[in-house]
Amino acid sequence: MKSSITQGVKILATGSAVPDLCISNELISNMVDTSDEWIFNRTGIKERRISSSPTSLIDMATAASMNALNKTHINAIDLDLIILATSTPNDLFGSASQLQAKIGASKAIAFDITAACSGFVIAMVTATQFIQNGSYSNVLVVGADVLSKWTNWSDRRTCILFGDGAGAAILQSCSVLENNILGFHLNTNGQKFDQLNIQCEYSNHDKNFFSKGLKGSFKYITMHGKEVYKFAVSKVPQSIQACLGSLNLSSENIDWLLLHQANERILYAVASRLMIPSEKVISNLAKYGNTSAASIPLALNEALEDNKIQNGDLIVMSGFGAGLTWGTLIIKWYR
Ligand code: COA
């Protein structure tokens, strides 16, 4: 996709936050018929963080945002735009405005993006458009989810996978020469939306609407695990190759492969298809499980704090999941 680029995009800083409550595989084995061995062998997950407060999404998003902002020279009041990628808002009309109020970013326009586990990549691409065309200068992008609230804790096929968390990135316009965001590639296949979804349902749907009302609610997460697995290991490498190709790069140029942290087997299967050595794969899902839109910024922030990522490194990020959606963003890292 072509656009008129007048500005570059610099990633000034990242931040993250997770709840304190840690739920181990052993603990889950007391609730459903599973075991630490089964979960770890099939997914690479050892434990996950679960939030208990009703305001947890905003609290975590705020903590991650402040963590990122505090590493920069700008204040919340300098932000022009806030994009919150979440599929678990605490208000169906959107949660980004609550984040805007909580951090005191009163000059910023704020909105949500709902794209499940691709949410952070799509939010970064969206923010990039606003900066590259000169509309906004300082942008906060947050990926935050509390999937624990929509997980059926008696369904062993899904409850082992998910955790809660938030990650943030502060983007700023810069000269085109200093640009960090090299390219992106996004896809959707709505034909397969029901492979992974949280479906809306209405009570009294066959009764008289006006006398009884029509109350909406949502079901638990449902997932066709094997199908989602096959989708990820086939489509994500294609997306990465298409994105690399558009920039005249190849997988040999990749320093870090930062995939949505869904399943360790998916991370290494994608790396293997692209012939990327396992040392270049960033993985933290043993500690957090699948935190949906939070997983990429959470892992990015940890990798930066651990000084894994160096100046000039090429980072390939790919998100994938419900929708079905998937997408790749390629970044050249400069401090
Ligand atoms: N503990 C023990 N046994 C379990 C189990 C659990 N938590 N969950 C499923 N099983 C059982 C199944 O009942 C099945 O038993 P059966 O053969 O007697 O019927 C067996 O294990 C194999 O189940 P299956 O679903 O085929 O396992 P799998 O190897 O596909 O692994 C997933 C399941 C969910 C780990 C895997 O499919 C996966 O990771 N898919 C991608 C999911 C994902 O990443 N979703 C989010 C994308 S954003």
PDB file of N, CA and C in Angstrom, residues 64-136:
ATOM      1  N   ALA A  64       1.736   0.648  32.155  1.00  0.00           N
ATOM      2  CA  ALA A  64       2.646   0.414  31.011  1.00  0.00           C
ATOM      3  C   ALA A  64       2.960   1.744  30.319  1.00  0.00           C
ATOM      4  N   SER A  65       1.934   2.595  30.161  1.00  0.00           N
ATOM      5  CA  SER A  65       2.126   3.888  29.482  1.00  0.00           C
ATOM      6  C   SER A  65       3.077   4.772  30.277  1.00  0.00           C
ATOM      7  N   MET A  66       2.875   4.837  31.596  1.00  0.00           N
ATOM      8  CA  MET A  66       3.741   5.689  32.432  1.00  0.00           C
ATOM      9  C   MET A  66       5.165   5.128  32.452  1.00  0.00           C
ATOM     10  N   ASN A  67       5.284   3.814  32.454  1.00  0.00           N
ATOM     11  CA  ASN A  67       6.599   3.174  32.398  1.00  0.00           C
ATOM     12  C   ASN A  67       7.342   3.619  31.134  1.00  0.00           C
ATOM     13  N   ALA A  68       6.622   3.667  30.006  1.00  0.00           N
ATOM     14  CA  ALA A  68       7.240   4.100  28.747  1.00  0.00           C
ATOM     15  C   ALA A  68       7.512   5.608  28.765  1.00  0.00           C
ATOM     16  N   LEU A  69       6.501   6.390  29.165  1.00  0.00           N
ATOM     17  CA  LEU A  69       6.659   7.858  29.157  1.00  0.00           C
ATOM     18  C   LEU A  69       7.823   8.307  30.036  1.00  0.00           C
ATOM     19  N   ASN A  70       7.979   7.633  31.183  1.00  0.00           N
ATOM     20  CA  ASN A  70       9.040   8.033  32.115  1.00  0.00           C
ATOM     21  C   ASN A  70      10.443   7.806  31.545  1.00  0.00           C
ATOM     22  N   LYS A  71      10.541   7.056  30.454  1.00  0.00           N
ATOM     23  CA  LYS A  71      11.852   6.846  29.824  1.00  0.00           C
ATOM     24  C   LYS A  71      12.115   7.876  28.733  1.00  0.00           C
ATOM     25  N   THR A  72      11.158   8.809  28.531  1.00  0.00           N
ATOM     26  CA  THR A  72      11.320   9.798  27.454  1.00  0.00           C
ATOM     27  C   THR A  72      11.400  11.212  28.042  1.00  0.00           C
ATOM     28  N   HIS A  73      11.629  12.175  27.156  1.00  0.00           N
ATOM     29  CA  HIS A  73      11.671  13.575  27.571  1.00  0.00           C
ATOM     30  C   HIS A  73      10.302  14.225  27.420  1.00  0.00           C
ATOM     31  N   ILE A  74       9.291  13.451  26.985  1.00  0.00           N
ATOM     32  CA  ILE A  74       7.976  14.083  26.806  1.00  0.00           C
ATOM     33  C   ILE A  74       7.034  13.686  27.947  1.00  0.00           C
ATOM     34  N   ASN A  75       6.020  14.531  28.173  1.00  0.00           N
ATOM     35  CA  ASN A  75       5.027  14.277  29.213  1.00  0.00           C
ATOM     36  C   ASN A  75       3.704  13.876  28.557  1.00  0.00           C
ATOM     37  N   ALA A  76       2.812  13.338  29.371  1.00  0.00           N
ATOM     38  CA  ALA A  76       1.509  12.910  28.838  1.00  0.00           C
ATOM     39  C   ALA A  76       0.790  14.071  28.127  1.00  0.00           C
ATOM     40  N   ILE A  77       0.943  15.268  28.627  1.00  0.00           N
ATOM     41  CA  ILE A  77       0.268  16.436  28.044  1.00  0.00           C
ATOM     42  C   ILE A  77       0.765  16.727  26.618  1.00  0.00           C
ATOM     43  N   ASP A  78       1.951  16.218  26.275  1.00  0.00           N
ATOM     44  CA  ASP A  78       2.499  16.425  24.920  1.00  0.00           C
ATOM     45  C   ASP A  78       1.917  15.449  23.893  1.00  0.00           C
ATOM     46  N   LEU A  79       1.189  14.429  24.365  1.00  0.00           N
ATOM     47  CA  LEU A  79       0.693  13.407  23.422  1.00  0.00           C
ATOM     48  C   LEU A  79      -0.427  13.968  22.553  1.00  0.00           C
ATOM     49  N   ASP A  80      -0.374  13.652  21.250  1.00  0.00           N
ATOM     50  CA  ASP A  80      -1.416  14.078  20.306  1.00  0.00           C
ATOM     51  C   ASP A  80      -2.456  12.983  20.096  1.00  0.00           C
ATOM     52  N   LEU A  81      -2.012  11.739  20.255  1.00  0.00           N
ATOM     53  CA  LEU A  81      -2.871  10.604  19.888  1.00  0.00           C
ATOM     54  C   LEU A  81      -2.545   9.410  20.787  1.00  0.00           C
ATOM     55  N   ILE A  82      -3.617   8.719  21.237  1.00  0.00           N
ATOM     56  CA  ILE A  82      -3.450   7.472  21.995  1.00  0.00           C
ATOM     57  C   ILE A  82      -4.261   6.394  21.282  1.00  0.00           C
ATOM     58  N   ILE A  83      -3.602   5.297  20.945  1.00  0.00           N
ATOM     59  CA  ILE A  83      -4.323   4.163  20.350  1.00  0.00           C
ATOM     60  C   ILE A  83      -4.183   2.989  21.310  1.00  0.00           C
ATOM     61  N   LEU A  84      -5.316   2.493  21.765  1.00  0.00           N
ATOM     62  CA  LEU A  84      -5.325   1.349  22.681  1.00  0.00           C
ATOM     63  C   LEU A  84      -5.816   0.126  21.916  1.00  0.00           C
ATOM     64  N   ALA A  85      -4.926  -0.827  21.711  1.00  0.00           N
ATOM     65  CA  ALA A  85      -5.322  -2.091  21.088  1.00  0.00           C
ATOM     66  C   ALA A  85      -5.795  -3.019  22.190  1.00  0.00           C
ATOM     67  N   THR A  86      -7.067  -3.334  22.166  1.00  0.00           N
ATOM     68  CA  THR A  86      -7.609  -4.278  23.163  1.00  0.00           C
ATOM     69  C   THR A  86      -8.855  -4.944  22.614  1.00  0.00           C
ATOM     70  N   SER A  87      -9.049  -6.191  22.972  1.00  0.00           N
ATOM     71  CA  SER A  87     -10.299  -6.882  22.636  1.00  0.00           C
ATOM     72  C   SER A  87     -11.102  -7.128  23.894  1.00  0.00           C
ATOM     73  N   THR A  88     -10.600  -6.606  25.015  1.00  0.00           N
ATOM     74  CA  THR A  88     -11.282  -6.813  26.290  1.00  0.00           C
ATOM     75  C   THR A  88     -11.468  -5.466  26.996  1.00  0.00           C
ATOM     76  N   PRO A  89     -12.171  -4.522  26.319  1.00  0.00           N
ATOM     77  CA  PRO A  89     -12.368  -3.207  26.928  1.00  0.00           C
ATOM     78  C   PRO A  89     -13.247  -3.322  28.167  1.00  0.00           C
ATOM     79  N   ASN A  90     -13.145  -2.367  29.072  1.00  0.00           N
ATOM     80  CA  ASN A  90     -14.061  -2.364  30.217  1.00  0.00           C
ATOM     81  C   ASN A  90     -15.302  -1.524  29.900  1.00  0.00           C
ATOM     82  N   ASP A  91     -15.398  -1.067  28.635  1.00  0.00           N
ATOM     83  CA  ASP A  91     -16.565  -0.325  28.168  1.00  0.00           C
ATOM     84  C   ASP A  91     -16.666  -0.603  26.671  1.00  0.00           C
ATOM     85  N   LEU A  92     -17.831  -1.098  26.232  1.00  0.00           N
ATOM     86  CA  LEU A  92     -17.961  -1.452  24.806  1.00  0.00           C
ATOM     87  C   LEU A  92     -17.775  -0.247  23.890  1.00  0.00           C
ATOM     88  N   PHE A  93     -17.985   0.960  24.407  1.00  0.00           N
ATOM     89  CA  PHE A  93     -17.774   2.161  23.592  1.00  0.00           C
ATOM     90  C   PHE A  93     -16.294   2.490  23.468  1.00  0.00           C
ATOM     91  N   GLY A  94     -15.460   1.763  24.173  1.00  0.00           N
ATOM     92  CA  GLY A  94     -14.015   1.983  24.085  1.00  0.00           C
ATOM     93  C   GLY A  94     -13.428   2.354  25.434  1.00  0.00           C
ATOM     94  N   SER A  95     -12.162   1.998  25.626  1.00  0.00           N
ATOM     95  CA  SER A  95     -11.489   2.250  26.903  1.00  0.00           C
ATOM     96  C   SER A  95     -10.371   3.278  26.783  1.00  0.00           C
ATOM     97  N   ALA A  96     -10.001   3.633  25.551  1.00  0.00           N
ATOM     98  CA  ALA A  96      -8.842   4.523  25.373  1.00  0.00           C
ATOM     99  C   ALA A  96      -9.049   5.868  26.043  1.00  0.00           C
ATOM    100  N   SER A  97     -10.305   6.350  26.067  1.00  0.00           N
ATOM    101  CA  SER A  97     -10.548   7.677  26.672  1.00  0.00           C
ATOM    102  C   SER A  97     -10.276   7.635  28.175  1.00  0.00           C
ATOM    103  N   GLN A  98     -10.554   6.486  28.808  1.00  0.00           N
ATOM    104  CA  GLN A  98     -10.259   6.367  30.248  1.00  0.00           C
ATOM    105  C   GLN A  98      -8.756   6.394  30.487  1.00  0.00           C
ATOM    106  N   LEU A  99      -8.016   5.774  29.577  1.00  0.00           N
ATOM    107  CA  LEU A  99      -6.552   5.803  29.678  1.00  0.00           C
ATOM    108  C   LEU A  99      -6.050   7.240  29.505  1.00  0.00           C
ATOM    109  N   GLN A 100      -6.630   7.934  28.513  1.00  0.00           N
ATOM    110  CA  GLN A 100      -6.252   9.342  28.270  1.00  0.00           C
ATOM    111  C   GLN A 100      -6.447  10.180  29.522  1.00  0.00           C
ATOM    112  N   ALA A 101      -7.621   9.994  30.177  1.00  0.00           N
ATOM    113  CA  ALA A 101      -7.919  10.773  31.388  1.00  0.00           C
ATOM    114  C   ALA A 101      -6.971  10.395  32.518  1.00  0.00           C
ATOM    115  N   LYS A 102      -6.729   9.095  32.651  1.00  0.00           N
ATOM    116  CA  LYS A 102      -5.939   8.623  33.802  1.00  0.00           C
ATOM    117  C   LYS A 102      -4.489   9.099  33.734  1.00  0.00           C
ATOM    118  N   ILE A 103      -3.930   9.158  32.533  1.00  0.00           N
ATOM    119  CA  ILE A 103      -2.528   9.614  32.462  1.00  0.00           C
ATOM    120  C   ILE A 103      -2.436  11.135  32.302  1.00  0.00           C
ATOM    121  N   GLY A 104      -3.572  11.800  32.141  1.00  0.00           N
ATOM    122  CA  GLY A 104      -3.560  13.262  32.027  1.00  0.00           C
ATOM    123  C   GLY A 104      -3.111  13.760  30.660  1.00  0.00           C
ATOM    124  N   ALA A 105      -3.467  13.005  29.611  1.00  0.00           N
ATOM    125  CA  ALA A 105      -3.089  13.409  28.251  1.00  0.00           C
ATOM    126  C   ALA A 105      -4.235  14.198  27.624  1.00  0.00           C
ATOM    127  N   SER A 106      -4.585  15.325  28.228  1.00  0.00           N
ATOM    128  CA  SER A 106      -5.840  15.991  27.872  1.00  0.00           C
ATOM    129  C   SER A 106      -5.868  16.553  26.459  1.00  0.00           C
ATOM    130  N   LYS A 107      -4.705  16.700  25.799  1.00  0.00           N
ATOM    131  CA  LYS A 107      -4.712  17.218  24.417  1.00  0.00           C
ATOM    132  C   LYS A 107      -4.825  16.098  23.375  1.00  0.00           C
ATOM    133  N   ALA A 108      -4.755  14.834  23.852  1.00  0.00           N
ATOM    134  CA  ALA A 108      -4.695  13.719  22.891  1.00  0.00           C
ATOM    135  C   ALA A 108      -6.080  13.224  22.506  1.00  0.00           C
ATOM    136  N   ILE A 109      -6.247  12.906  21.222  1.00  0.00           N
ATOM    137  CA  ILE A 109      -7.416  12.148  20.777  1.00  0.00           C
ATOM    138  C   ILE A 109      -7.103  10.683  21.094  1.00  0.00           C
ATOM    139  N   ALA A 110      -8.121   9.943  21.549  1.00  0.00           N
ATOM    140  CA  ALA A 110      -7.856   8.550  21.964  1.00  0.00           C
ATOM    141  C   ALA A 110      -8.943   7.631  21.433  1.00  0.00           C
ATOM    142  N   PHE A 111      -8.529   6.500  20.884  1.00  0.00           N
ATOM    143  CA  PHE A 111      -9.520   5.503  20.442  1.00  0.00           C
ATOM    144  C   PHE A 111      -8.959   4.097  20.548  1.00  0.00           C
ATOM    145  N   ASP A 112      -9.879   3.127  20.545  1.00  0.00           N
ATOM    146  CA  ASP A 112      -9.498   1.707  20.635  1.00  0.00           C
ATOM    147  C   ASP A 112      -9.358   1.103  19.238  1.00  0.00           C
ATOM    148  N   ILE A 113      -8.550   0.068  19.170  1.00  0.00           N
ATOM    149  CA  ILE A 113      -8.513  -0.799  17.992  1.00  0.00           C
ATOM    150  C   ILE A 113      -8.776  -2.221  18.487  1.00  0.00           C
ATOM    151  N   THR A 114      -9.737  -2.893  17.847  1.00  0.00           N
ATOM    152  CA  THR A 114     -10.041  -4.271  18.231  1.00  0.00           C
ATOM    153  C   THR A 114      -9.546  -5.195  17.134  1.00  0.00           C
ATOM    154  N   ALA A 115      -8.456  -5.863  17.386  1.00  0.00           N
ATOM    155  CA  ALA A 115      -7.954  -6.818  16.401  1.00  0.00           C
ATOM    156  C   ALA A 115      -7.211  -7.949  17.114  1.00  0.00           C
ATOM    157  N   ALA A 116      -7.714  -8.301  18.294  1.00  0.00           N
ATOM    158  CA  ALA A 116      -7.207  -9.451  19.059  1.00  0.00           C
ATOM    159  C   ALA A 116      -5.678  -9.452  19.117  1.00  0.00           C
ATOM    160  N   CYS A 117      -5.083 -10.566  18.778  1.00  0.00           N
ATOM    161  CA  CYS A 117      -3.637 -10.725  18.981  1.00  0.00           C
ATOM    162  C   CYS A 117      -2.807 -10.025  17.899  1.00  0.00           C
ATOM    163  N   SER A 118      -3.465  -9.503  16.859  1.00  0.00           N
ATOM    164  CA  SER A 118      -2.766  -8.667  15.879  1.00  0.00           C
ATOM    165  C   SER A 118      -2.897  -7.194  16.261  1.00  0.00           C
ATOM    166  N   GLY A 119      -3.589  -6.911  17.354  1.00  0.00           N
ATOM    167  CA  GLY A 119      -3.952  -5.539  17.696  1.00  0.00           C
ATOM    168  C   GLY A 119      -2.782  -4.592  17.802  1.00  0.00           C
ATOM    169  N   PHE A 120      -1.707  -5.026  18.447  1.00  0.00           N
ATOM    170  CA  PHE A 120      -0.587  -4.102  18.637  1.00  0.00           C
ATOM    171  C   PHE A 120       0.071  -3.763  17.291  1.00  0.00           C
ATOM    172  N   VAL A 121       0.259  -4.760  16.439  1.00  0.00           N
ATOM    173  CA  VAL A 121       0.878  -4.497  15.122  1.00  0.00           C
ATOM    174  C   VAL A 121      -0.001  -3.542  14.319  1.00  0.00           C
ATOM    175  N   ILE A 122      -1.313  -3.787  14.317  1.00  0.00           N
ATOM    176  CA  ILE A 122      -2.220  -2.928  13.545  1.00  0.00           C
ATOM    177  C   ILE A 122      -2.256  -1.518  14.153  1.00  0.00           C
ATOM    178  N   ALA A 123      -2.204  -1.419  15.477  1.00  0.00           N
ATOM    179  CA  ALA A 123      -2.189  -0.102  16.127  1.00  0.00           C
ATOM    180  C   ALA A 123      -0.886   0.644  15.800  1.00  0.00           C
ATOM    181  N   MET A 124       0.227  -0.058  15.754  1.00  0.00           N
ATOM    182  CA  MET A 124       1.508   0.575  15.400  1.00  0.00           C
ATOM    183  C   MET A 124       1.468   1.074  13.955  1.00  0.00           C
ATOM    184  N   VAL A 125       0.894   0.261  13.073  1.00  0.00           N
ATOM    185  CA  VAL A 125       0.793   0.673  11.667  1.00  0.00           C
ATOM    186  C   VAL A 125      -0.117   1.894  11.553  1.00  0.00           C
ATOM    187  N   THR A 126      -1.224   1.896  12.293  1.00  0.00           N
ATOM    188  CA  THR A 126      -2.152   3.038  12.264  1.00  0.00           C
ATOM    189  C   THR A 126      -1.460   4.301  12.765  1.00  0.00           C
ATOM    190  N   ALA A 127      -0.763   4.178  13.891  1.00  0.00           N
ATOM    191  CA  ALA A 127      -0.049   5.333  14.450  1.00  0.00           C
ATOM    192  C   ALA A 127       0.978   5.855  13.450  1.00  0.00           C
ATOM    193  N   THR A 128       1.648   4.932  12.795  1.00  0.00           N
ATOM    194  CA  THR A 128       2.673   5.295  11.809  1.00  0.00           C
ATOM    195  C   THR A 128       2.084   6.137  10.679  1.00  0.00           C
ATOM    196  N   GLN A 129       0.864   5.785  10.240  1.00  0.00           N
ATOM    197  CA  GLN A 129       0.241   6.562   9.146  1.00  0.00           C
ATOM    198  C   GLN A 129       0.023   8.012   9.578  1.00  0.00           C
ATOM    199  N   PHE A 130      -0.514   8.191  10.793  1.00  0.00           N
ATOM    200  CA  PHE A 130      -0.785   9.546  11.296  1.00  0.00           C
ATOM    201  C   PHE A 130       0.510  10.366  11.428  1.00  0.00           C
ATOM    202  N   ILE A 131       1.590   9.698  11.792  1.00  0.00           N
ATOM    203  CA  ILE A 131       2.857  10.434  11.949  1.00  0.00           C
ATOM    204  C   ILE A 131       3.483  10.694  10.579  1.00  0.00           C
ATOM    205  N   GLN A 132       3.507   9.652   9.739  1.00  0.00           N
ATOM    206  CA  GLN A 132       4.196   9.812   8.442  1.00  0.00           C
ATOM    207  C   GLN A 132       3.523  10.850   7.552  1.00  0.00           C
ATOM    208  N   ASN A 133       2.198  11.027   7.674  1.00  0.00           N
ATOM    209  CA  ASN A 133       1.562  12.031   6.812  1.00  0.00           C
ATOM    210  C   ASN A 133       1.534  13.415   7.466  1.00  0.00           C
ATOM    211  N   GLY A 134       2.164  13.528   8.629  1.00  0.00           N
ATOM    212  CA  GLY A 134       2.327  14.838   9.255  1.00  0.00           C
ATOM    213  C   GLY A 134       1.172  15.275  10.140  1.00  0.00           C
ATOM    214  N   SER A 135       0.168  14.396  10.392  1.00  0.00           N
ATOM    215  CA  SER A 135      -0.996  14.806  11.197  1.00  0.00           C
ATOM    216  C   SER A 135      -0.650  14.973  12.668  1.00  0.00           C
ATOM    217  N   TYR A 136       0.104  14.016  13.225  1.00  0.00           N
ATOM    218  CA  TYR A 136       0.416  14.041  14.656  1.00  0.00           C
ATOM    219  C   TYR A 136       1.902  13.788  14.876  1.00  0.00           C
TER     220      TYR A 136
END
